[in-house]
């Protein structure tokens, strides 16, 4: 019974996002999901992050350039991908450091995401483990990608079982 309730909630929430996305004729933003541990990793085709980006109505630019799964990239590769939005999918403290490093890197100055201040923290709970929490990633991403479509909408976490 709880599984059926959760499945219904997931379907309802994803349908709501889809119904509020811009029309098919709207240009979709180019989004890059990345993280840094010892190197910078991006999420390409077949990644959880890529699926979330697409479900939220955008284009996963890493997939567009042929990256599969999670791969390390250079700063020059980020320049070549030319993302309009960057999602940093790691813990907030280290994400803030990475955002600052990206923003201050001279080679990235003209990358639209950097130039326009469109670097966002993406809670790894929602983006990096395959679970129902990915729906929250889709919701939060949709708000970032299409702020006017979701400006007065507040999304909530899932209820605990039995609530």
CSV table of C-alpha atoms in Angstrom, one decimal, residues 9-94:
chain,number,residue,atom,x,y,z
A,9,UNK,CA,2.9,10.6,-5.7
A,10,UNK,CA,5.9,10.3,-8.1
A,11,UNK,CA,3.8,10.2,-11.2
A,12,UNK,CA,1.6,13.1,-10.0
A,13,UNK,CA,4.6,15.3,-9.3
A,14,UNK,CA,6.4,14.5,-12.6
A,15,UNK,CA,3.2,15.2,-14.5
A,16,UNK,CA,2.9,18.5,-12.8
A,17,UNK,CA,6.4,19.5,-13.8
A,18,UNK,CA,5.8,18.4,-17.4
A,19,UNK,CA,2.5,20.3,-17.6
A,20,UNK,CA,4.3,23.5,-16.5
A,21,UNK,CA,7.3,23.4,-18.7
A,22,UNK,CA,7.5,25.8,-21.7
A,23,UNK,CA,6.1,24.6,-25.0
A,24,UNK,CA,8.0,22.3,-27.2
A,25,UNK,CA,9.0,25.2,-29.4
A,26,UNK,CA,10.9,26.9,-26.6
A,27,UNK,CA,14.7,26.8,-26.8
A,28,UNK,CA,15.9,24.5,-24.0
A,29,UNK,CA,18.8,25.7,-21.8
A,30,UNK,CA,22.1,23.9,-22.1
A,31,UNK,CA,22.9,22.5,-18.6
A,32,UNK,CA,26.1,21.0,-17.2
A,33,UNK,CA,26.0,18.9,-14.0
A,34,UNK,CA,29.5,18.7,-12.5
A,35,UNK,CA,31.4,18.0,-9.3
A,36,UNK,CA,35.0,18.1,-8.2
A,37,UNK,CA,36.8,15.7,-6.0
A,38,UNK,CA,40.4,15.3,-7.2
A,39,UNK,CA,39.3,16.2,-10.8
A,40,UNK,CA,36.2,17.8,-12.3
A,41,UNK,CA,33.6,15.2,-13.3
A,42,UNK,CA,30.6,15.8,-15.5
A,43,UNK,CA,27.5,13.8,-15.8
A,44,UNK,CA,26.8,12.6,-19.4
A,45,UNK,CA,24.4,10.2,-21.1
A,46,UNK,CA,23.0,7.5,-18.8
A,47,UNK,CA,23.7,9.4,-15.6
A,48,UNK,CA,21.1,10.2,-12.9
A,49,UNK,CA,21.9,13.9,-13.2
A,50,UNK,CA,21.4,13.8,-17.0
A,51,UNK,CA,18.0,12.2,-16.6
A,52,UNK,CA,17.0,14.8,-14.1
A,53,UNK,CA,18.1,17.6,-16.4
A,54,UNK,CA,16.1,16.2,-19.3
A,55,UNK,CA,13.0,15.5,-17.1
A,56,UNK,CA,13.2,19.2,-16.0
A,57,UNK,CA,13.0,20.3,-19.7
A,58,UNK,CA,16.6,21.2,-20.4
A,59,UNK,CA,19.5,19.7,-22.5
A,60,UNK,CA,22.3,17.8,-20.8
A,61,UNK,CA,25.2,19.5,-22.7
A,62,UNK,CA,27.7,16.8,-21.6
A,63,UNK,CA,25.5,14.1,-23.3
A,64,UNK,CA,25.2,16.4,-26.4
A,65,UNK,CA,29.0,16.4,-26.8
A,66,UNK,CA,29.1,12.6,-26.5
A,67,UNK,CA,30.0,12.0,-22.9
A,68,UNK,CA,28.7,8.8,-21.4
A,69,UNK,CA,28.3,8.3,-17.7
A,70,UNK,CA,30.6,10.3,-15.4
A,71,UNK,CA,33.9,11.4,-16.9
A,72,UNK,CA,36.6,13.8,-15.9
A,73,UNK,CA,37.0,16.9,-18.0
A,74,UNK,CA,39.4,19.8,-18.3
A,75,UNK,CA,38.5,23.5,-18.0
A,76,UNK,CA,38.9,23.7,-21.8
A,77,UNK,CA,36.2,21.1,-22.2
A,78,UNK,CA,33.8,23.2,-20.1
A,79,UNK,CA,34.6,26.1,-22.3
A,80,UNK,CA,33.9,24.0,-25.4
A,81,UNK,CA,30.6,22.7,-24.0
A,82,UNK,CA,29.6,26.4,-23.3
A,83,UNK,CA,26.8,25.6,-20.8
A,84,UNK,CA,24.1,28.2,-20.0
A,85,UNK,CA,23.6,26.8,-16.5
A,86,UNK,CA,25.9,24.8,-14.3
A,87,UNK,CA,24.6,22.5,-11.5
A,88,UNK,CA,27.2,21.5,-8.9
A,89,UNK,CA,26.1,18.2,-7.4
A,90,UNK,CA,28.1,17.9,-4.2
A,91,UNK,CA,27.9,18.9,-0.6
A,92,UNK,CA,27.2,22.6,-0.2
A,93,UNK,CA,30.5,23.7,1.4
A,94,UNK,CA,32.7,22.1,-1.3
